[in-house]
Amino acid sequence: GVTVRLIAVNAIVYLAIQLITVLARLLSPESTSDVHEWLHLLFALPTDLSSFIRSPWTLFTSIFSHFSFLHFLMNMLFLYFTGKLFESFFNRKRLVATYLIGGIVGGIVELLAHQIFPALQMETSVIVGASGSVMALFVAVAIYRPNLQVNLFGLFPIRLIFLALLFVMI
């Protein structure tokens, strides 16, 4: 299904980033920081507005990019279960559209938050990962079927809408 294809795209991008990083370390250890900076320029959404204006494509590439294995693994597990649930209620085109739009809107919200809130303006950071995209899928399913019960950790029954609210707050 489309969920597995989205996971595959994320996996290919993750593996490419890791491969380039490893090759840079092996071939030229002194240029590792330059390669890391180049990868961020291509794949990571900067929270600094002037940097974003110079690299607007990162609004798209960041939703497929992960730089750490744990971040990649957690997002892909969540994508797998949420995507399969989404696919059972909606069609493939909607899943892809929700994934892309959710990720882009999530990036814009994060970018705006760094411009508006003084506490966030103090830090320079980048945004990567499928979290906004996956959250969009999860919230869409929760709104469509708010009373659907899921078992949290296989033990605690909870309505999907409450779980979605909890995730959004976090």
JSON list of C-alpha atoms in Angstrom, two decimals:
[
{"chain": "A", "resi": 1, "resn": "GLY", "atom": "CA", "xyz": [0.00, 0.00, 0.00]},
{"chain": "A", "resi": 2, "resn": "VAL", "atom": "CA", "xyz": [0.83, 3.66, -0.01]},
{"chain": "A", "resi": 3, "resn": "THR", "atom": "CA", "xyz": [1.86, 3.59, 3.65]},
{"chain": "A", "resi": 4, "resn": "VAL", "atom": "CA", "xyz": [4.64, 1.13, 2.91]},
{"chain": "A", "resi": 5, "resn": "ARG", "atom": "CA", "xyz": [5.73, 3.21, -0.08]},
{"chain": "A", "resi": 6, "resn": "LEU", "atom": "CA", "xyz": [5.96, 6.34, 2.09]},
{"chain": "A", "resi": 7, "resn": "ILE", "atom": "CA", "xyz": [8.00, 4.38, 4.61]},
{"chain": "A", "resi": 8, "resn": "ALA", "atom": "CA", "xyz": [10.24, 3.20, 1.75]},
{"chain": "A", "resi": 9, "resn": "VAL", "atom": "CA", "xyz": [10.83, 6.79, 0.57]},
{"chain": "A", "resi": 10, "resn": "ASN", "atom": "CA", "xyz": [11.69, 7.83, 4.13]},
{"chain": "A", "resi": 11, "resn": "ALA", "atom": "CA", "xyz": [14.00, 4.82, 4.45]},
{"chain": "A", "resi": 12, "resn": "ILE", "atom": "CA", "xyz": [15.79, 5.60, 1.18]},
{"chain": "A", "resi": 13, "resn": "VAL", "atom": "CA", "xyz": [16.37, 9.21, 2.21]},
{"chain": "A", "resi": 14, "resn": "TYR", "atom": "CA", "xyz": [17.52, 8.13, 5.69]},
{"chain": "A", "resi": 15, "resn": "LEU", "atom": "CA", "xyz": [19.93, 5.57, 4.24]},
{"chain": "A", "resi": 16, "resn": "ALA", "atom": "CA", "xyz": [21.27, 8.08, 1.70]},
{"chain": "A", "resi": 17, "resn": "ILE", "atom": "CA", "xyz": [21.94, 10.61, 4.47]},
{"chain": "A", "resi": 18, "resn": "GLN", "atom": "CA", "xyz": [23.67, 7.95, 6.57]},
{"chain": "A", "resi": 19, "resn": "LEU", "atom": "CA", "xyz": [25.71, 6.64, 3.64]},
{"chain": "A", "resi": 20, "resn": "ILE", "atom": "CA", "xyz": [26.90, 10.11, 2.66]},
{"chain": "A", "resi": 21, "resn": "THR", "atom": "CA", "xyz": [27.82, 10.85, 6.29]},
{"chain": "A", "resi": 22, "resn": "VAL", "atom": "CA", "xyz": [29.78, 7.60, 6.66]},
{"chain": "A", "resi": 23, "resn": "LEU", "atom": "CA", "xyz": [31.57, 8.07, 3.34]},
{"chain": "A", "resi": 24, "resn": "ALA", "atom": "CA", "xyz": [32.52, 11.62, 4.32]},
{"chain": "A", "resi": 25, "resn": "ARG", "atom": "CA", "xyz": [33.99, 10.37, 7.61]},
{"chain": "A", "resi": 26, "resn": "LEU", "atom": "CA", "xyz": [35.94, 7.61, 5.89]},
{"chain": "A", "resi": 27, "resn": "LEU", "atom": "CA", "xyz": [37.21, 9.56, 2.89]},
{"chain": "A", "resi": 28, "resn": "SER", "atom": "CA", "xyz": [37.88, 12.93, 4.45]},
{"chain": "A", "resi": 29, "resn": "PRO", "atom": "CA", "xyz": [37.43, 13.17, 8.24]},
{"chain": "A", "resi": 30, "resn": "GLU", "atom": "CA", "xyz": [38.25, 16.89, 8.23]},
{"chain": "A", "resi": 31, "resn": "SER", "atom": "CA", "xyz": [35.36, 17.64, 5.84]},
{"chain": "A", "resi": 32, "resn": "THR", "atom": "CA", "xyz": [32.72, 15.82, 7.88]},
{"chain": "A", "resi": 33, "resn": "SER", "atom": "CA", "xyz": [31.30, 19.06, 9.27]},
{"chain": "A", "resi": 34, "resn": "ASP", "atom": "CA", "xyz": [31.07, 20.52, 5.75]},
{"chain": "A", "resi": 35, "resn": "VAL", "atom": "CA", "xyz": [29.16, 17.45, 4.53]},
{"chain": "A", "resi": 36, "resn": "HIS", "atom": "CA", "xyz": [26.88, 17.59, 7.58]},
{"chain": "A", "resi": 37, "resn": "GLU", "atom": "CA", "xyz": [26.20, 21.27, 6.86]},
{"chain": "A", "resi": 38, "resn": "TRP", "atom": "CA", "xyz": [25.51, 20.47, 3.19]},
{"chain": "A", "resi": 39, "resn": "LEU", "atom": "CA", "xyz": [23.06, 17.69, 4.17]},
{"chain": "A", "resi": 40, "resn": "HIS", "atom": "CA", "xyz": [21.24, 20.10, 6.48]},
{"chain": "A", "resi": 41, "resn": "LEU", "atom": "CA", "xyz": [21.11, 22.67, 3.69]},
{"chain": "A", "resi": 42, "resn": "LEU", "atom": "CA", "xyz": [19.44, 20.09, 1.41]},
{"chain": "A", "resi": 43, "resn": "PHE", "atom": "CA", "xyz": [17.16, 18.26, 3.84]},
{"chain": "A", "resi": 44, "resn": "ALA", "atom": "CA", "xyz": [16.58, 20.22, 7.06]},
{"chain": "A", "resi": 45, "resn": "LEU", "atom": "CA", "xyz": [14.09, 23.07, 7.41]},
{"chain": "A", "resi": 46, "resn": "PRO", "atom": "CA", "xyz": [15.88, 25.99, 9.11]},
{"chain": "A", "resi": 47, "resn": "THR", "atom": "CA", "xyz": [13.93, 27.93, 11.73]},
{"chain": "A", "resi": 48, "resn": "ASP", "atom": "CA", "xyz": [15.76, 31.13, 10.85]},
{"chain": "A", "resi": 49, "resn": "LEU", "atom": "CA", "xyz": [13.62, 33.01, 8.32]},
{"chain": "A", "resi": 50, "resn": "SER", "atom": "CA", "xyz": [16.52, 34.33, 6.23]},
{"chain": "A", "resi": 51, "resn": "SER", "atom": "CA", "xyz": [17.99, 30.83, 5.95]},
{"chain": "A", "resi": 52, "resn": "PHE", "atom": "CA", "xyz": [14.59, 29.45, 4.99]},
{"chain": "A", "resi": 53, "resn": "ILE", "atom": "CA", "xyz": [14.19, 32.05, 2.21]},
{"chain": "A", "resi": 54, "resn": "ARG", "atom": "CA", "xyz": [17.51, 30.83, 0.75]},
{"chain": "A", "resi": 55, "resn": "SER", "atom": "CA", "xyz": [16.37, 27.17, 0.91]},
{"chain": "A", "resi": 56, "resn": "PRO", "atom": "CA", "xyz": [12.56, 26.97, 0.52]},
{"chain": "A", "resi": 57, "resn": "TRP", "atom": "CA", "xyz": [12.71, 23.39, -0.86]},
{"chain": "A", "resi": 58, "resn": "THR", "atom": "CA", "xyz": [13.47, 22.21, 2.68]},
{"chain": "A", "resi": 59, "resn": "LEU", "atom": "CA", "xyz": [9.81, 22.71, 3.54]},
{"chain": "A", "resi": 60, "resn": "PHE", "atom": "CA", "xyz": [9.28, 19.59, 1.40]},
{"chain": "A", "resi": 61, "resn": "THR", "atom": "CA", "xyz": [12.52, 17.63, 1.85]},
{"chain": "A", "resi": 62, "resn": "SER", "atom": "CA", "xyz": [12.46, 17.88, 5.63]},
{"chain": "A", "resi": 63, "resn": "ILE", "atom": "CA", "xyz": [9.32, 15.72, 5.87]},
{"chain": "A", "resi": 64, "resn": "PHE", "atom": "CA", "xyz": [11.24, 12.75, 4.48]},
{"chain": "A", "resi": 65, "resn": "SER", "atom": "CA", "xyz": [14.50, 13.36, 6.36]},
{"chain": "A", "resi": 66, "resn": "HIS", "atom": "CA", "xyz": [15.78, 11.82, 9.57]},
{"chain": "A", "resi": 67, "resn": "PHE", "atom": "CA", "xyz": [19.31, 12.13, 10.91]},
{"chain": "A", "resi": 68, "resn": "SER", "atom": "CA", "xyz": [19.08, 9.74, 13.86]},
{"chain": "A", "resi": 69, "resn": "PHE", "atom": "CA", "xyz": [17.99, 6.11, 13.84]},
{"chain": "A", "resi": 70, "resn": "LEU", "atom": "CA", "xyz": [15.66, 6.39, 16.86]},
{"chain": "A", "resi": 71, "resn": "HIS", "atom": "CA", "xyz": [13.83, 9.38, 15.35]},
{"chain": "A", "resi": 72, "resn": "PHE", "atom": "CA", "xyz": [13.48, 7.50, 12.05]},
{"chain": "A", "resi": 73, "resn": "LEU", "atom": "CA", "xyz": [12.30, 4.29, 13.76]},
{"chain": "A", "resi": 74, "resn": "MET", "atom": "CA", "xyz": [9.69, 5.97, 15.96]},
{"chain": "A", "resi": 75, "resn": "ASN", "atom": "CA", "xyz": [8.25, 8.01, 13.08]},
{"chain": "A", "resi": 76, "resn": "MET", "atom": "CA", "xyz": [8.10, 4.99, 10.78]},
{"chain": "A", "resi": 77, "resn": "LEU", "atom": "CA", "xyz": [6.39, 2.80, 13.39]},
{"chain": "A", "resi": 78, "resn": "PHE", "atom": "CA", "xyz": [3.83, 5.52, 14.02]},
{"chain": "A", "resi": 79, "resn": "LEU", "atom": "CA", "xyz": [3.45, 6.05, 10.26]},
{"chain": "A", "resi": 80, "resn": "TYR", "atom": "CA", "xyz": [2.91, 2.33, 9.67]},
{"chain": "A", "resi": 81, "resn": "PHE", "atom": "CA", "xyz": [0.10, 1.93, 12.20]},
{"chain": "A", "resi": 82, "resn": "THR", "atom": "CA", "xyz": [-1.51, 5.32, 11.54]},
{"chain": "A", "resi": 83, "resn": "GLY", "atom": "CA", "xyz": [-1.17, 4.97, 7.77]},
{"chain": "A", "resi": 84, "resn": "LYS", "atom": "CA", "xyz": [-2.76, 1.52, 7.75]},
{"chain": "A", "resi": 85, "resn": "LEU", "atom": "CA", "xyz": [-5.64, 2.84, 9.83]},
{"chain": "A", "resi": 86, "resn": "PHE", "atom": "CA", "xyz": [-5.98, 5.87, 7.52]},
{"chain": "A", "resi": 87, "resn": "GLU", "atom": "CA", "xyz": [-5.96, 3.60, 4.44]},
{"chain": "A", "resi": 88, "resn": "SER", "atom": "CA", "xyz": [-8.81, 1.54, 5.89]},
{"chain": "A", "resi": 89, "resn": "PHE", "atom": "CA", "xyz": [-11.04, 4.65, 5.99]},
{"chain": "A", "resi": 90, "resn": "PHE", "atom": "CA", "xyz": [-9.78, 6.75, 3.07]},
{"chain": "A", "resi": 91, "resn": "ASN", "atom": "CA", "xyz": [-8.18, 6.26, -0.33]},
{"chain": "A", "resi": 92, "resn": "ARG", "atom": "CA", "xyz": [-4.49, 6.34, -1.31]},
{"chain": "A", "resi": 93, "resn": "LYS", "atom": "CA", "xyz": [-4.60, 9.78, -2.87]},
{"chain": "A", "resi": 94, "resn": "ARG", "atom": "CA", "xyz": [-5.96, 11.25, 0.34]},
{"chain": "A", "resi": 95, "resn": "LEU", "atom": "CA", "xyz": [-3.23, 9.56, 2.36]},
{"chain": "A", "resi": 96, "resn": "VAL", "atom": "CA", "xyz": [-0.47, 11.05, 0.20]},
{"chain": "A", "resi": 97, "resn": "ALA", "atom": "CA", "xyz": [-2.14, 14.47, 0.13]},
{"chain": "A", "resi": 98, "resn": "THR", "atom": "CA", "xyz": [-2.67, 14.48, 3.90]},
{"chain": "A", "resi": 99, "resn": "TYR", "atom": "CA", "xyz": [0.91, 13.32, 4.49]},
{"chain": "A", "resi": 100, "resn": "LEU", "atom": "CA", "xyz": [2.39, 16.04, 2.27]},
{"chain": "A", "resi": 101, "resn": "ILE", "atom": "CA", "xyz": [0.09, 18.88, 3.31]},
{"chain": "A", "resi": 102, "resn": "GLY", "atom": "CA", "xyz": [0.33, 17.92, 6.99]},
{"chain": "A", "resi": 103, "resn": "GLY", "atom": "CA", "xyz": [4.12, 17.91, 6.85]},
{"chain": "A", "resi": 104, "resn": "ILE", "atom": "CA", "xyz": [4.29, 21.23, 5.02]},
{"chain": "A", "resi": 105, "resn": "VAL", "atom": "CA", "xyz": [1.76, 22.90, 7.34]},
{"chain": "A", "resi": 106, "resn": "GLY", "atom": "CA", "xyz": [3.61, 21.48, 10.36]},
{"chain": "A", "resi": 107, "resn": "GLY", "atom": "CA", "xyz": [6.85, 22.98, 9.04]},
{"chain": "A", "resi": 108, "resn": "ILE", "atom": "CA", "xyz": [5.21, 26.36, 8.45]},
{"chain": "A", "resi": 109, "resn": "VAL", "atom": "CA", "xyz": [3.72, 26.36, 11.96]},
{"chain": "A", "resi": 110, "resn": "GLU", "atom": "CA", "xyz": [7.12, 25.52, 13.44]},
{"chain": "A", "resi": 111, "resn": "LEU", "atom": "CA", "xyz": [8.79, 28.22, 11.34]},
{"chain": "A", "resi": 112, "resn": "LEU", "atom": "CA", "xyz": [6.20, 30.81, 12.42]},
{"chain": "A", "resi": 113, "resn": "ALA", "atom": "CA", "xyz": [6.50, 29.76, 16.07]},
{"chain": "A", "resi": 114, "resn": "HIS", "atom": "CA", "xyz": [10.24, 30.49, 15.92]},
{"chain": "A", "resi": 115, "resn": "GLN", "atom": "CA", "xyz": [9.48, 33.96, 14.55]},
{"chain": "A", "resi": 116, "resn": "ILE", "atom": "CA", "xyz": [6.75, 34.79, 17.08]},
{"chain": "A", "resi": 117, "resn": "PHE", "atom": "CA", "xyz": [7.88, 33.39, 20.44]},
{"chain": "A", "resi": 118, "resn": "PRO", "atom": "CA", "xyz": [10.92, 35.03, 22.06]},
{"chain": "A", "resi": 119, "resn": "ALA", "atom": "CA", "xyz": [12.00, 31.82, 23.82]},
{"chain": "A", "resi": 120, "resn": "LEU", "atom": "CA", "xyz": [12.28, 30.06, 20.47]},
{"chain": "A", "resi": 121, "resn": "GLN", "atom": "CA", "xyz": [14.03, 33.01, 18.81]},
{"chain": "A", "resi": 122, "resn": "MET", "atom": "CA", "xyz": [17.02, 32.48, 21.11]},
{"chain": "A", "resi": 123, "resn": "GLU", "atom": "CA", "xyz": [17.85, 29.12, 19.55]},
{"chain": "A", "resi": 124, "resn": "THR", "atom": "CA", "xyz": [18.98, 28.27, 16.06]},
{"chain": "A", "resi": 125, "resn": "SER", "atom": "CA", "xyz": [17.63, 24.91, 15.03]},
{"chain": "A", "resi": 126, "resn": "VAL", "atom": "CA", "xyz": [16.42, 22.87, 12.11]},
{"chain": "A", "resi": 127, "resn": "ILE", "atom": "CA", "xyz": [13.31, 20.78, 11.61]},
{"chain": "A", "resi": 128, "resn": "VAL", "atom": "CA", "xyz": [13.49, 17.27, 10.20]},
{"chain": "A", "resi": 129, "resn": "GLY", "atom": "CA", "xyz": [11.27, 14.23, 10.21]},
{"chain": "A", "resi": 130, "resn": "ALA", "atom": "CA", "xyz": [7.85, 12.99, 9.33]},
{"chain": "A", "resi": 131, "resn": "SER", "atom": "CA", "xyz": [6.27, 13.93, 12.67]},
{"chain": "A", "resi": 132, "resn": "GLY", "atom": "CA", "xyz": [4.00, 16.65, 11.25]},
{"chain": "A", "resi": 133, "resn": "SER", "atom": "CA", "xyz": [2.92, 14.39, 8.40]},
{"chain": "A", "resi": 134, "resn": "VAL", "atom": "CA", "xyz": [2.20, 11.44, 10.67]},
{"chain": "A", "resi": 135, "resn": "MET", "atom": "CA", "xyz": [0.38, 13.66, 13.15]},
{"chain": "A", "resi": 136, "resn": "ALA", "atom": "CA", "xyz": [-1.83, 14.97, 10.33]},
{"chain": "A", "resi": 137, "resn": "LEU", "atom": "CA", "xyz": [-2.79, 11.41, 9.40]},
{"chain": "A", "resi": 138, "resn": "PHE", "atom": "CA", "xyz": [-3.47, 10.52, 13.03]},
{"chain": "A", "resi": 139, "resn": "VAL", "atom": "CA", "xyz": [-5.60, 13.62, 13.69]},
{"chain": "A", "resi": 140, "resn": "ALA", "atom": "CA", "xyz": [-7.56, 13.04, 10.46]},
{"chain": "A", "resi": 141, "resn": "VAL", "atom": "CA", "xyz": [-8.42, 9.49, 11.53]},
{"chain": "A", "resi": 142, "resn": "ALA", "atom": "CA", "xyz": [-9.26, 10.66, 15.08]},
{"chain": "A", "resi": 143, "resn": "ILE", "atom": "CA", "xyz": [-11.61, 13.34, 13.77]},
{"chain": "A", "resi": 144, "resn": "TYR", "atom": "CA", "xyz": [-13.22, 10.92, 11.31]},
{"chain": "A", "resi": 145, "resn": "ARG", "atom": "CA", "xyz": [-13.69, 8.19, 13.95]},
{"chain": "A", "resi": 146, "resn": "PRO", "atom": "CA", "xyz": [-13.38, 9.90, 17.35]},
{"chain": "A", "resi": 147, "resn": "ASN", "atom": "CA", "xyz": [-15.02, 7.07, 19.29]},
{"chain": "A", "resi": 148, "resn": "LEU", "atom": "CA", "xyz": [-12.82, 4.35, 17.84]},
{"chain": "A", "resi": 149, "resn": "GLN", "atom": "CA", "xyz": [-11.19, 2.50, 20.73]},
{"chain": "A", "resi": 150, "resn": "VAL", "atom": "CA", "xyz": [-7.54, 1.51, 20.61]},
{"chain": "A", "resi": 151, "resn": "ASN", "atom": "CA", "xyz": [-5.60, -0.35, 23.26]},
{"chain": "A", "resi": 152, "resn": "LEU", "atom": "CA", "xyz": [-2.71, 1.73, 24.49]},
{"chain": "A", "resi": 153, "resn": "PHE", "atom": "CA", "xyz": [0.28, -0.57, 25.02]},
{"chain": "A", "resi": 154, "resn": "GLY", "atom": "CA", "xyz": [-2.15, -3.43, 24.38]},
{"chain": "A", "resi": 155, "resn": "LEU", "atom": "CA", "xyz": [-3.67, -2.91, 27.84]},
{"chain": "A", "resi": 156, "resn": "PHE", "atom": "CA", "xyz": [-5.54, 0.35, 28.24]},
{"chain": "A", "resi": 157, "resn": "PRO", "atom": "CA", "xyz": [-8.56, 1.03, 26.03]},
{"chain": "A", "resi": 158, "resn": "ILE", "atom": "CA", "xyz": [-8.74, 4.68, 25.03]},
{"chain": "A", "resi": 159, "resn": "ARG", "atom": "CA", "xyz": [-10.79, 6.56, 22.47]},
{"chain": "A", "resi": 160, "resn": "LEU", "atom": "CA", "xyz": [-8.75, 7.70, 19.49]},
{"chain": "A", "resi": 161, "resn": "ILE", "atom": "CA", "xyz": [-9.75, 11.35, 19.85]},
{"chain": "A", "resi": 162, "resn": "PHE", "atom": "CA", "xyz": [-8.29, 11.51, 23.38]},
{"chain": "A", "resi": 163, "resn": "LEU", "atom": "CA", "xyz": [-5.07, 9.93, 22.23]},
{"chain": "A", "resi": 164, "resn": "ALA", "atom": "CA", "xyz": [-4.84, 12.41, 19.35]},
{"chain": "A", "resi": 165, "resn": "LEU", "atom": "CA", "xyz": [-5.41, 15.34, 21.73]},
{"chain": "A", "resi": 166, "resn": "LEU", "atom": "CA", "xyz": [-2.67, 14.02, 23.98]},
{"chain": "A", "resi": 167, "resn": "PHE", "atom": "CA", "xyz": [-0.23, 13.72, 21.06]},
{"chain": "A", "resi": 168, "resn": "VAL", "atom": "CA", "xyz": [-1.07, 17.20, 19.77]},
{"chain": "A", "resi": 169, "resn": "MET", "atom": "CA", "xyz": [-0.48, 18.71, 23.23]},
{"chain": "A", "resi": 170, "resn": "ILE", "atom": "CA", "xyz": [2.85, 16.93, 23.54]}
]
